[in-house]
Amino acid sequence: MIVDRQGRRFRNLRVSLTSACNYACTYCVPDGKRLVAAQDELSAEAMARGVAYLIESAGIERLRITGGEPLVSPKLETFMREVSVLGLEDISLTTNGQLLVRKLPVLVSAGIARLNVSLDTLDPGAFRSIARGGDLATVLEGMAQASAAGIRIKVNMVPLRGQNLDQVLPLLDYCLERGYELRFIELMRMGHLARDSNAFLQQFVSLQQLLDVIGERYEYLQADAPVDATAIRYQIPGQGYFGVIANESVPFCRTCSRLRLSSTGWLHGCLSSSNRHYIGDLLDKPRHQALPALQRLLVKALGDKQEVAFSGGATVMKIIGG
Ligand code: SAM
């Protein structure tokens, strides 16, 4: 197993199944252009083999499927079928929920137990202006059907000053009533936001500002969370939980165990580094040839991790999926 000086190793793999997306969220896709699949995307089979090799060589235990938007990818069904027999502790998926109703049978038959659904507002007008694609009611229906099918739902919201701060309490009420866990994600300095500090600061809402808003309506206590959790978890006694991924306010690089694989076969050891390592060519090779080469790249990828705090990244979330 590859471990760095801080005792970190890769346990959690995020696979971006495709770079195509049916939204163009303002903070992720600033030019608003529809994202399409890269021409050199790997096949579902090659990506699943990549996951198998990474389980063996990096000690990956948990997999999250992301994108782009994973539910738009024609590779979804094959990929899920192939990774579901690899003995992972957990497989989950992050989606904008737009195609959830349609794809639910695929997710259920692959044994998905947990879903993260990104939803920044319950206001249809604000939804249209932030997501620039899709339809709010369709997402809400998708979550209801997934929950009724026994899938645990977490809702991801990125609070943005001037755009959806008024939605923090309505979304929290909505999630508490339905047993969904709301996760607030502090805006990250990715892509254009890494280059334009003013644009970032104008929109950024800190952990404390968020807790002040929530404290107007709810009493909450900090709850326990695993050592390498990215979210700080809070309990609202008798009503449920919410979490905050506070990468600016409370950086978690010291315990980061994440590794990312892009849809075109690049490994990313850190969101804050522009280094990436190509493994696409190794995935056609037999195990005994691929694994030693992969080990060497994993050492480099682990070396890309920041020591303490995320400092911004040229890499864009839309490519490697958060
Ligand atoms: N399409 C899927 C979805 O909507 O969940 C998966 C990919 S999307 C890039 C993953 C998550 O990254 C979403 O919850 C999105 O809100 C978040 N995200 C994108 N850019 C971000 C940024 N600059 N800061 C914080 N979160 C961001």
mmCIF file of C-alpha atoms and ligand atoms in Angstrom:
data_model
loop_
_atom_site.group_PDB
_atom_site.id
_atom_site.type_symbol
_atom_site.label_atom_id
_atom_site.label_comp_id
_atom_site.label_asym_id
_atom_site.label_seq_id
_atom_site.Cartn_x
_atom_site.Cartn_y
_atom_site.Cartn_z
ATOM 1 C CA MET A 1 0.000 0.000 0.000
ATOM 2 C CA ILE A 2 1.305 3.481 -0.824
ATOM 3 C CA VAL A 3 1.256 5.807 2.197
ATOM 4 C CA ASP A 4 2.681 9.339 2.402
ATOM 5 C CA ARG A 5 4.565 11.123 5.221
ATOM 6 C CA GLN A 6 1.282 12.340 6.699
ATOM 7 C CA GLY A 7 -0.064 8.779 6.808
ATOM 8 C CA ARG A 8 -2.480 9.414 3.926
ATOM 9 C CA ARG A 9 -3.400 6.779 1.401
ATOM 10 C CA PHE A 10 -6.019 6.430 -1.305
ATOM 11 C CA ARG A 11 -9.213 4.745 -0.088
ATOM 12 C CA ASN A 12 -11.936 6.599 -1.979
ATOM 13 C CA LEU A 13 -12.082 6.647 -5.756
ATOM 14 C CA ARG A 14 -14.254 9.038 -7.760
ATOM 15 C CA VAL A 15 -14.802 8.076 -11.339
ATOM 16 C CA SER A 16 -16.068 10.669 -13.774
ATOM 17 C CA LEU A 17 -18.008 8.500 -16.197
ATOM 18 C CA THR A 18 -18.384 11.232 -18.808
ATOM 19 C CA SER A 19 -17.719 14.933 -19.177
ATOM 20 C CA ALA A 20 -21.156 15.434 -20.777
ATOM 21 C CA CYS A 21 -23.769 17.220 -18.675
ATOM 22 C CA ASN A 22 -27.358 18.314 -19.189
ATOM 23 C CA TYR A 23 -26.864 21.366 -16.922
ATOM 24 C CA ALA A 24 -24.448 24.286 -17.222
ATOM 25 C CA CYS A 25 -24.348 25.584 -13.630
ATOM 26 C CA THR A 26 -23.057 29.141 -13.399
ATOM 27 C CA TYR A 27 -20.225 28.357 -10.956
ATOM 28 C CA CYS A 28 -19.102 25.241 -12.853
ATOM 29 C CA VAL A 29 -19.615 26.123 -16.541
ATOM 30 C CA PRO A 30 -19.198 29.924 -16.712
ATOM 31 C CA ASP A 31 -19.650 30.198 -20.494
ATOM 32 C CA GLY A 32 -22.987 28.327 -20.244
ATOM 33 C CA LYS A 33 -22.147 26.027 -23.166
ATOM 34 C CA ARG A 34 -23.563 22.510 -23.094
ATOM 35 C CA LEU A 35 -20.851 20.017 -22.082
ATOM 36 C CA VAL A 36 -20.439 17.071 -24.385
ATOM 37 C CA ALA A 37 -18.596 13.788 -24.024
ATOM 38 C CA ALA A 38 -14.874 13.937 -24.813
ATOM 39 C CA GLN A 39 -13.991 12.142 -28.039
ATOM 40 C CA ASP A 40 -11.364 10.012 -26.331
ATOM 41 C CA GLU A 41 -13.506 8.795 -23.446
ATOM 42 C CA LEU A 42 -12.698 5.301 -22.226
ATOM 43 C CA SER A 43 -15.210 2.506 -22.665
ATOM 44 C CA ALA A 44 -17.261 1.276 -19.703
ATOM 45 C CA GLU A 45 -15.235 -1.944 -19.700
ATOM 46 C CA ALA A 46 -11.871 -0.131 -19.632
ATOM 47 C CA MET A 47 -13.045 2.138 -16.806
ATOM 48 C CA ALA A 48 -14.291 -0.817 -14.768
ATOM 49 C CA ARG A 49 -10.926 -2.546 -15.329
ATOM 50 C CA GLY A 50 -9.284 0.665 -14.107
ATOM 51 C CA VAL A 51 -11.349 0.459 -10.928
ATOM 52 C CA ALA A 52 -10.348 -3.202 -10.450
ATOM 53 C CA TYR A 53 -6.644 -2.382 -10.925
ATOM 54 C CA LEU A 54 -6.889 0.565 -8.529
ATOM 55 C CA ILE A 55 -8.566 -1.591 -5.875
ATOM 56 C CA GLU A 56 -5.582 -3.910 -6.074
ATOM 57 C CA SER A 57 -2.767 -1.411 -6.365
ATOM 58 C CA ALA A 58 -4.026 1.525 -4.277
ATOM 59 C CA GLY A 59 -6.281 -0.230 -1.775
ATOM 60 C CA ILE A 60 -9.451 1.537 -2.945
ATOM 61 C CA GLU A 61 -12.404 0.615 -0.731
ATOM 62 C CA ARG A 62 -15.182 2.952 -1.819
ATOM 63 C CA LEU A 63 -16.304 4.188 -5.213
ATOM 64 C CA ARG A 64 -18.332 7.242 -6.163
ATOM 65 C CA ILE A 65 -19.550 7.588 -9.731
ATOM 66 C CA THR A 66 -19.768 11.162 -10.931
ATOM 67 C CA GLY A 67 -19.296 13.309 -14.041
ATOM 68 C CA GLY A 68 -20.203 15.510 -15.966
ATOM 69 C CA GLU A 69 -23.565 13.969 -15.336
ATOM 70 C CA PRO A 70 -23.234 10.178 -14.954
ATOM 71 C CA LEU A 71 -26.880 9.455 -15.762
ATOM 72 C CA VAL A 72 -26.547 10.852 -19.302
ATOM 73 C CA SER A 73 -23.783 8.380 -20.136
ATOM 74 C CA PRO A 74 -24.601 5.321 -22.264
ATOM 75 C CA LYS A 75 -21.817 3.581 -20.301
ATOM 76 C CA LEU A 76 -23.736 3.724 -17.018
ATOM 77 C CA GLU A 77 -25.390 0.323 -17.056
ATOM 78 C CA THR A 78 -22.350 -1.713 -18.152
ATOM 79 C CA PHE A 79 -20.004 0.167 -15.832
ATOM 80 C CA MET A 80 -22.269 -0.302 -12.832
ATOM 81 C CA ARG A 81 -22.767 -3.972 -13.553
ATOM 82 C CA GLU A 82 -19.012 -4.545 -13.808
ATOM 83 C CA VAL A 83 -17.991 -2.594 -10.703
ATOM 84 C CA SER A 84 -20.771 -4.079 -8.577
ATOM 85 C CA VAL A 85 -18.941 -7.442 -8.494
ATOM 86 C CA LEU A 86 -15.530 -6.076 -7.471
ATOM 87 C CA GLY A 87 -16.077 -6.420 -3.713
ATOM 88 C CA LEU A 88 -16.059 -2.684 -2.916
ATOM 89 C CA GLU A 89 -17.352 -1.668 0.530
ATOM 90 C CA ASP A 90 -19.546 0.980 -0.996
ATOM 91 C CA ILE A 91 -20.652 2.281 -4.397
ATOM 92 C CA SER A 92 -22.503 5.574 -4.587
ATOM 93 C CA LEU A 93 -23.331 8.082 -7.263
ATOM 94 C CA THR A 94 -23.544 11.869 -7.537
ATOM 95 C CA THR A 95 -26.145 13.182 -9.945
ATOM 96 C CA ASN A 96 -28.150 16.282 -10.692
ATOM 97 C CA GLY A 97 -31.210 14.019 -10.577
ATOM 98 C CA GLN A 98 -32.689 15.115 -13.880
ATOM 99 C CA LEU A 99 -32.756 11.552 -15.278
ATOM 100 C CA LEU A 100 -33.278 9.809 -11.969
ATOM 101 C CA VAL A 101 -36.800 8.563 -12.641
ATOM 102 C CA ARG A 102 -35.721 7.060 -15.959
ATOM 103 C CA LYS A 103 -32.493 5.490 -14.672
ATOM 104 C CA LEU A 104 -33.770 4.298 -11.299
ATOM 105 C CA PRO A 105 -34.220 0.658 -12.419
ATOM 106 C CA VAL A 106 -30.531 0.548 -13.483
ATOM 107 C CA LEU A 107 -29.417 1.949 -10.137
ATOM 108 C CA VAL A 108 -31.652 -0.395 -8.149
ATOM 109 C CA SER A 109 -30.539 -3.478 -10.054
ATOM 110 C CA ALA A 110 -26.870 -2.510 -9.506
ATOM 111 C CA GLY A 111 -27.592 -2.392 -5.767
ATOM 112 C CA ILE A 112 -26.974 1.337 -5.260
ATOM 113 C CA ALA A 113 -27.882 2.155 -1.656
ATOM 114 C CA ARG A 114 -26.916 5.838 -1.537
ATOM 115 C CA LEU A 115 -27.268 8.770 -3.888
ATOM 116 C CA ASN A 116 -26.059 12.354 -3.688
ATOM 117 C CA VAL A 117 -28.350 14.664 -5.614
ATOM 118 C CA SER A 118 -27.095 18.167 -6.371
ATOM 119 C CA LEU A 119 -29.799 20.746 -5.876
ATOM 120 C CA ASP A 120 -29.072 24.398 -5.195
ATOM 121 C CA THR A 121 -32.579 25.790 -4.787
ATOM 122 C CA LEU A 122 -36.283 24.959 -4.500
ATOM 123 C CA ASP A 123 -37.251 28.082 -6.378
ATOM 124 C CA PRO A 124 -38.021 27.247 -10.045
ATOM 125 C CA GLY A 125 -36.798 30.627 -11.347
ATOM 126 C CA ALA A 126 -33.512 30.486 -9.419
ATOM 127 C CA PHE A 127 -33.142 26.844 -10.484
ATOM 128 C CA ARG A 128 -33.334 27.852 -14.130
ATOM 129 C CA SER A 129 -30.846 30.673 -13.724
ATOM 130 C CA ILE A 130 -28.265 28.621 -11.747
ATOM 131 C CA ALA A 131 -28.529 25.196 -13.467
ATOM 132 C CA ARG A 132 -29.326 26.538 -16.961
ATOM 133 C CA GLY A 133 -30.846 23.190 -17.876
ATOM 134 C CA GLY A 134 -33.385 20.681 -16.627
ATOM 135 C CA ASP A 135 -36.520 21.079 -14.599
ATOM 136 C CA LEU A 136 -36.884 21.343 -10.820
ATOM 137 C CA ALA A 137 -40.061 19.238 -10.464
ATOM 138 C CA THR A 138 -38.403 16.348 -12.307
ATOM 139 C CA VAL A 139 -35.516 16.323 -9.811
ATOM 140 C CA LEU A 140 -37.868 16.368 -6.819
ATOM 141 C CA GLU A 141 -39.899 13.499 -8.272
ATOM 142 C CA GLY A 142 -36.684 11.535 -8.926
ATOM 143 C CA MET A 143 -35.588 11.930 -5.315
ATOM 144 C CA ALA A 144 -39.023 10.873 -4.041
ATOM 145 C CA GLN A 145 -39.019 7.743 -6.193
ATOM 146 C CA ALA A 146 -35.428 6.844 -5.287
ATOM 147 C CA SER A 147 -36.201 7.282 -1.599
ATOM 148 C CA ALA A 148 -39.356 5.152 -1.936
ATOM 149 C CA ALA A 149 -37.141 2.480 -3.561
ATOM 150 C CA GLY A 150 -35.066 2.404 -0.348
ATOM 151 C CA ILE A 151 -32.112 4.510 -1.561
ATOM 152 C CA ARG A 152 -30.656 6.938 1.035
ATOM 153 C CA ILE A 153 -30.568 10.474 -0.336
ATOM 154 C CA LYS A 154 -28.095 13.218 0.396
ATOM 155 C CA VAL A 155 -28.747 16.568 -1.217
ATOM 156 C CA ASN A 156 -25.731 18.705 -2.174
ATOM 157 C CA MET A 157 -26.235 22.461 -2.175
ATOM 158 C CA VAL A 158 -23.591 25.075 -2.973
ATOM 159 C CA PRO A 159 -24.689 28.254 -1.143
ATOM 160 C CA LEU A 160 -23.998 31.291 -3.293
ATOM 161 C CA ARG A 161 -24.334 34.870 -2.072
ATOM 162 C CA GLY A 162 -26.875 36.762 -4.135
ATOM 163 C CA GLN A 163 -28.244 33.627 -5.776
ATOM 164 C CA ASN A 164 -29.596 31.072 -3.308
ATOM 165 C CA LEU A 165 -28.762 32.072 0.276
ATOM 166 C CA ASP A 166 -32.501 32.555 0.849
ATOM 167 C CA GLN A 167 -32.906 28.852 0.009
ATOM 168 C CA VAL A 168 -30.772 27.487 2.863
ATOM 169 C CA LEU A 169 -33.678 27.197 5.303
ATOM 170 C CA PRO A 170 -36.353 26.085 2.788
ATOM 171 C CA LEU A 171 -34.039 23.348 1.496
ATOM 172 C CA LEU A 172 -33.117 22.277 5.017
ATOM 173 C CA ASP A 173 -36.830 22.094 5.991
ATOM 174 C CA TYR A 174 -37.578 20.118 2.823
ATOM 175 C CA CYS A 175 -34.794 17.604 3.484
ATOM 176 C CA LEU A 176 -35.539 17.174 7.195
ATOM 177 C CA GLU A 177 -39.214 16.486 6.429
ATOM 178 C CA ARG A 178 -38.304 13.741 3.957
ATOM 179 C CA GLY A 179 -35.351 12.140 5.741
ATOM 180 C CA TYR A 180 -32.803 13.379 3.181
ATOM 181 C CA GLU A 181 -29.485 14.669 4.555
ATOM 182 C CA LEU A 182 -28.587 18.115 3.270
ATOM 183 C CA ARG A 183 -24.900 18.770 2.568
ATOM 184 C CA PHE A 184 -23.766 22.321 2.031
ATOM 185 C CA ILE A 185 -20.627 22.568 -0.083
ATOM 186 C CA GLU A 186 -18.586 25.728 0.318
ATOM 187 C CA LEU A 187 -17.827 27.184 -3.083
ATOM 188 C CA MET A 188 -14.378 26.019 -4.214
ATOM 189 C CA ARG A 189 -11.796 27.990 -6.155
ATOM 190 C CA MET A 190 -11.933 25.770 -9.206
ATOM 191 C CA GLY A 191 -11.398 26.686 -12.848
ATOM 192 C CA HIS A 192 -12.449 30.311 -13.516
ATOM 193 C CA LEU A 193 -12.987 30.891 -9.770
ATOM 194 C CA ALA A 194 -9.326 30.016 -9.132
ATOM 195 C CA ARG A 195 -8.314 32.756 -11.558
ATOM 196 C CA ASP A 196 -10.871 35.389 -10.546
ATOM 197 C CA SER A 197 -10.690 36.035 -6.824
ATOM 198 C CA ASN A 198 -13.333 38.786 -6.954
ATOM 199 C CA ALA A 199 -15.911 36.517 -8.600
ATOM 200 C CA PHE A 200 -15.149 33.897 -5.961
ATOM 201 C CA LEU A 201 -15.379 36.258 -2.972
ATOM 202 C CA GLN A 202 -18.604 37.866 -4.230
ATOM 203 C CA GLN A 203 -20.362 34.493 -4.167
ATOM 204 C CA PHE A 204 -18.582 32.642 -1.360
ATOM 205 C CA VAL A 205 -20.534 31.786 1.813
ATOM 206 C CA SER A 206 -18.413 30.543 4.729
ATOM 207 C CA LEU A 207 -19.222 27.812 7.236
ATOM 208 C CA GLN A 208 -19.862 30.391 9.971
ATOM 209 C CA GLN A 209 -22.145 32.514 7.778
ATOM 210 C CA LEU A 210 -24.095 29.402 6.904
ATOM 211 C CA LEU A 211 -24.373 28.268 10.533
ATOM 212 C CA ASP A 212 -25.614 31.752 11.468
ATOM 213 C CA VAL A 213 -28.459 31.405 8.937
ATOM 214 C CA ILE A 214 -29.352 27.909 10.160
ATOM 215 C CA GLY A 215 -29.112 29.040 13.808
ATOM 216 C CA GLU A 216 -31.952 31.515 13.166
ATOM 217 C CA ARG A 217 -34.363 28.572 12.990
ATOM 218 C CA TYR A 218 -32.678 25.492 14.425
ATOM 219 C CA GLU A 219 -30.624 24.391 17.411
ATOM 220 C CA TYR A 220 -27.878 22.037 16.287
ATOM 221 C CA LEU A 221 -25.000 20.047 17.779
ATOM 222 C CA GLN A 222 -21.853 18.820 16.064
ATOM 223 C CA ALA A 223 -22.101 15.067 15.446
ATOM 224 C CA ASP A 224 -19.389 12.400 15.088
ATOM 225 C CA ALA A 225 -17.904 11.740 11.645
ATOM 226 C CA PRO A 226 -15.197 9.352 10.338
ATOM 227 C CA VAL A 227 -11.596 10.673 10.470
ATOM 228 C CA ASP A 228 -11.322 11.063 6.692
ATOM 229 C CA ALA A 229 -14.823 12.508 6.242
ATOM 230 C CA THR A 230 -14.937 15.672 4.194
ATOM 231 C CA ALA A 231 -18.161 16.907 5.789
ATOM 232 C CA ILE A 232 -18.605 18.315 9.272
ATOM 233 C CA ARG A 233 -21.865 16.768 10.426
ATOM 234 C CA TYR A 234 -24.464 18.409 12.650
ATOM 235 C CA GLN A 235 -27.518 16.988 14.379
ATOM 236 C CA ILE A 236 -30.758 18.862 14.809
ATOM 237 C CA PRO A 237 -32.091 16.894 17.786
ATOM 238 C CA GLY A 238 -35.253 14.984 17.011
ATOM 239 C CA GLN A 239 -35.273 16.097 13.375
ATOM 240 C CA GLY A 240 -32.208 14.847 11.525
ATOM 241 C CA TYR A 241 -28.754 15.789 10.330
ATOM 242 C CA PHE A 242 -27.053 18.167 7.957
ATOM 243 C CA GLY A 243 -23.419 18.480 6.901
ATOM 244 C CA VAL A 244 -21.030 21.115 5.636
ATOM 245 C CA ILE A 245 -18.090 20.456 3.341
ATOM 246 C CA ALA A 246 -16.072 23.451 4.404
ATOM 247 C CA ASN A 247 -12.955 23.223 2.379
ATOM 248 C CA GLU A 248 -12.123 26.890 2.735
ATOM 249 C CA SER A 249 -13.121 27.389 6.378
ATOM 250 C CA VAL A 250 -11.906 24.045 7.770
ATOM 251 C CA PRO A 251 -9.518 22.480 5.232
ATOM 252 C CA PHE A 252 -9.347 18.689 5.282
ATOM 253 C CA CYS A 253 -6.297 18.017 3.103
ATOM 254 C CA ARG A 254 -4.415 16.429 6.053
ATOM 255 C CA THR A 255 -6.802 13.477 6.022
ATOM 256 C CA CYS A 256 -7.750 13.416 2.340
ATOM 257 C CA SER A 257 -8.021 9.860 0.981
ATOM 258 C CA ARG A 258 -9.480 10.692 -2.425
ATOM 259 C CA LEU A 259 -8.273 9.666 -5.842
ATOM 260 C CA ARG A 260 -10.029 10.669 -9.056
ATOM 261 C CA LEU A 261 -10.179 9.025 -12.471
ATOM 262 C CA SER A 262 -11.401 11.096 -15.410
ATOM 263 C CA SER A 263 -13.519 9.718 -18.245
ATOM 264 C CA THR A 264 -10.491 9.986 -20.527
ATOM 265 C CA GLY A 265 -8.201 7.939 -18.286
ATOM 266 C CA TRP A 266 -6.328 10.523 -16.196
ATOM 267 C CA LEU A 267 -5.653 10.042 -12.499
ATOM 268 C CA HIS A 268 -5.863 13.126 -10.276
ATOM 269 C CA GLY A 269 -4.433 12.855 -6.764
ATOM 270 C CA CYS A 270 -5.547 16.334 -5.693
ATOM 271 C CA LEU A 271 -8.148 18.867 -6.854
ATOM 272 C CA SER A 272 -5.730 21.644 -6.035
ATOM 273 C CA SER A 273 -2.977 20.366 -8.320
ATOM 274 C CA SER A 274 -2.936 20.567 -12.100
ATOM 275 C CA ASN A 275 -0.813 17.393 -12.236
ATOM 276 C CA ARG A 276 -2.513 14.357 -13.727
ATOM 277 C CA HIS A 277 -1.287 10.913 -14.704
ATOM 278 C CA TYR A 278 -2.476 8.962 -17.730
ATOM 279 C CA ILE A 279 -3.491 5.337 -17.136
ATOM 280 C CA GLY A 280 -5.689 4.799 -20.217
ATOM 281 C CA ASP A 281 -2.901 2.884 -21.993
ATOM 282 C CA LEU A 282 -2.423 0.541 -19.011
ATOM 283 C CA LEU A 283 -6.001 -0.651 -19.051
ATOM 284 C CA ASP A 284 -5.525 -2.807 -22.155
ATOM 285 C CA LYS A 285 -2.566 -4.537 -20.574
ATOM 286 C CA PRO A 286 -2.724 -7.708 -18.495
ATOM 287 C CA ARG A 287 -2.642 -7.294 -14.753
ATOM 288 C CA HIS A 288 1.019 -8.303 -14.260
ATOM 289 C CA GLN A 289 2.163 -5.580 -16.676
ATOM 290 C CA ALA A 290 -0.300 -2.892 -15.676
ATOM 291 C CA LEU A 291 0.021 -3.005 -11.896
ATOM 292 C CA PRO A 292 3.751 -2.150 -11.506
ATOM 293 C CA ALA A 293 3.361 0.847 -13.863
ATOM 294 C CA LEU A 294 0.213 1.914 -12.034
ATOM 295 C CA GLN A 295 2.024 1.771 -8.680
ATOM 296 C CA ARG A 296 4.609 4.243 -9.970
ATOM 297 C CA LEU A 297 1.907 6.668 -11.093
ATOM 298 C CA LEU A 298 0.059 6.309 -7.791
ATOM 299 C CA VAL A 299 3.186 7.365 -5.880
ATOM 300 C CA LYS A 300 3.246 10.526 -8.008
ATOM 301 C CA ALA A 301 -0.492 11.132 -7.587
ATOM 302 C CA LEU A 302 -0.250 10.815 -3.794
ATOM 303 C CA GLY A 303 2.677 13.261 -3.895
ATOM 304 C CA ASP A 304 0.367 15.802 -5.583
ATOM 305 C CA LYS A 305 -1.786 16.183 -2.463
ATOM 306 C CA GLN A 306 -1.639 19.500 -0.652
ATOM 307 C CA GLU A 307 -0.085 19.438 2.830
ATOM 308 C CA VAL A 308 -2.715 21.461 4.644
ATOM 309 C CA ALA A 309 -5.266 23.377 2.631
ATOM 310 C CA PHE A 310 -6.887 23.538 -0.759
ATOM 311 C CA SER A 311 -5.447 26.559 -2.510
ATOM 312 C CA GLY A 312 -7.486 26.541 -5.699
ATOM 313 C CA GLY A 313 -7.165 24.526 -8.862
ATOM 314 C CA ALA A 314 -7.031 25.185 -12.571
ATOM 315 C CA THR A 315 -8.732 21.840 -13.035
ATOM 316 C CA VAL A 316 -12.438 22.179 -13.499
ATOM 317 C CA MET A 317 -15.065 20.322 -11.532
ATOM 318 C CA LYS A 318 -17.051 19.643 -14.685
ATOM 319 C CA ILE A 319 -14.236 17.379 -15.910
ATOM 320 C CA ILE A 320 -13.415 15.468 -12.740
ATOM 321 C CA GLY A 321 -16.725 15.635 -10.978
ATOM 322 C CA GLY A 322 -16.060 16.990 -7.483
HETATM 323 N N1 SAM B 1 -23.557 16.250 -12.480
HETATM 324 C C1 SAM B 1 -23.388 15.682 -11.185
HETATM 325 C C2 SAM B 1 -24.043 16.556 -10.141
HETATM 326 O O1 SAM B 1 -24.652 17.566 -10.497
HETATM 327 O O2 SAM B 1 -23.974 16.203 -8.972
HETATM 328 C C3 SAM B 1 -21.956 15.371 -10.801
HETATM 329 C C4 SAM B 1 -20.883 16.345 -11.159
HETATM 330 S S1 SAM B 1 -20.973 17.894 -10.341
HETATM 331 C C5 SAM B 1 -19.528 18.693 -10.971
HETATM 332 C C6 SAM B 1 -20.541 17.455 -8.677
HETATM 333 C C7 SAM B 1 -20.756 18.500 -7.625
HETATM 334 O O3 SAM B 1 -19.766 19.499 -7.748
HETATM 335 C C8 SAM B 1 -22.097 19.194 -7.655
HETATM 336 O O4 SAM B 1 -22.719 19.052 -6.394
HETATM 337 C C9 SAM B 1 -21.726 20.646 -7.905
HETATM 338 O O5 SAM B 1 -22.606 21.517 -7.256
HETATM 339 C C10 SAM B 1 -20.336 20.713 -7.323
HETATM 340 N N2 SAM B 1 -19.509 21.811 -7.798
HETATM 341 C C11 SAM B 1 -19.179 22.147 -9.064
HETATM 342 N N3 SAM B 1 -18.353 23.215 -9.075
HETATM 343 C C12 SAM B 1 -18.144 23.561 -7.781
HETATM 344 C C13 SAM B 1 -17.385 24.581 -7.125
HETATM 345 N N4 SAM B 1 -16.642 25.469 -7.789
HETATM 346 N N5 SAM B 1 -17.416 24.616 -5.773
HETATM 347 C C14 SAM B 1 -18.138 23.724 -5.068
HETATM 348 N N6 SAM B 1 -18.870 22.741 -5.631
HETATM 349 C C15 SAM B 1 -18.877 22.667 -6.969
#
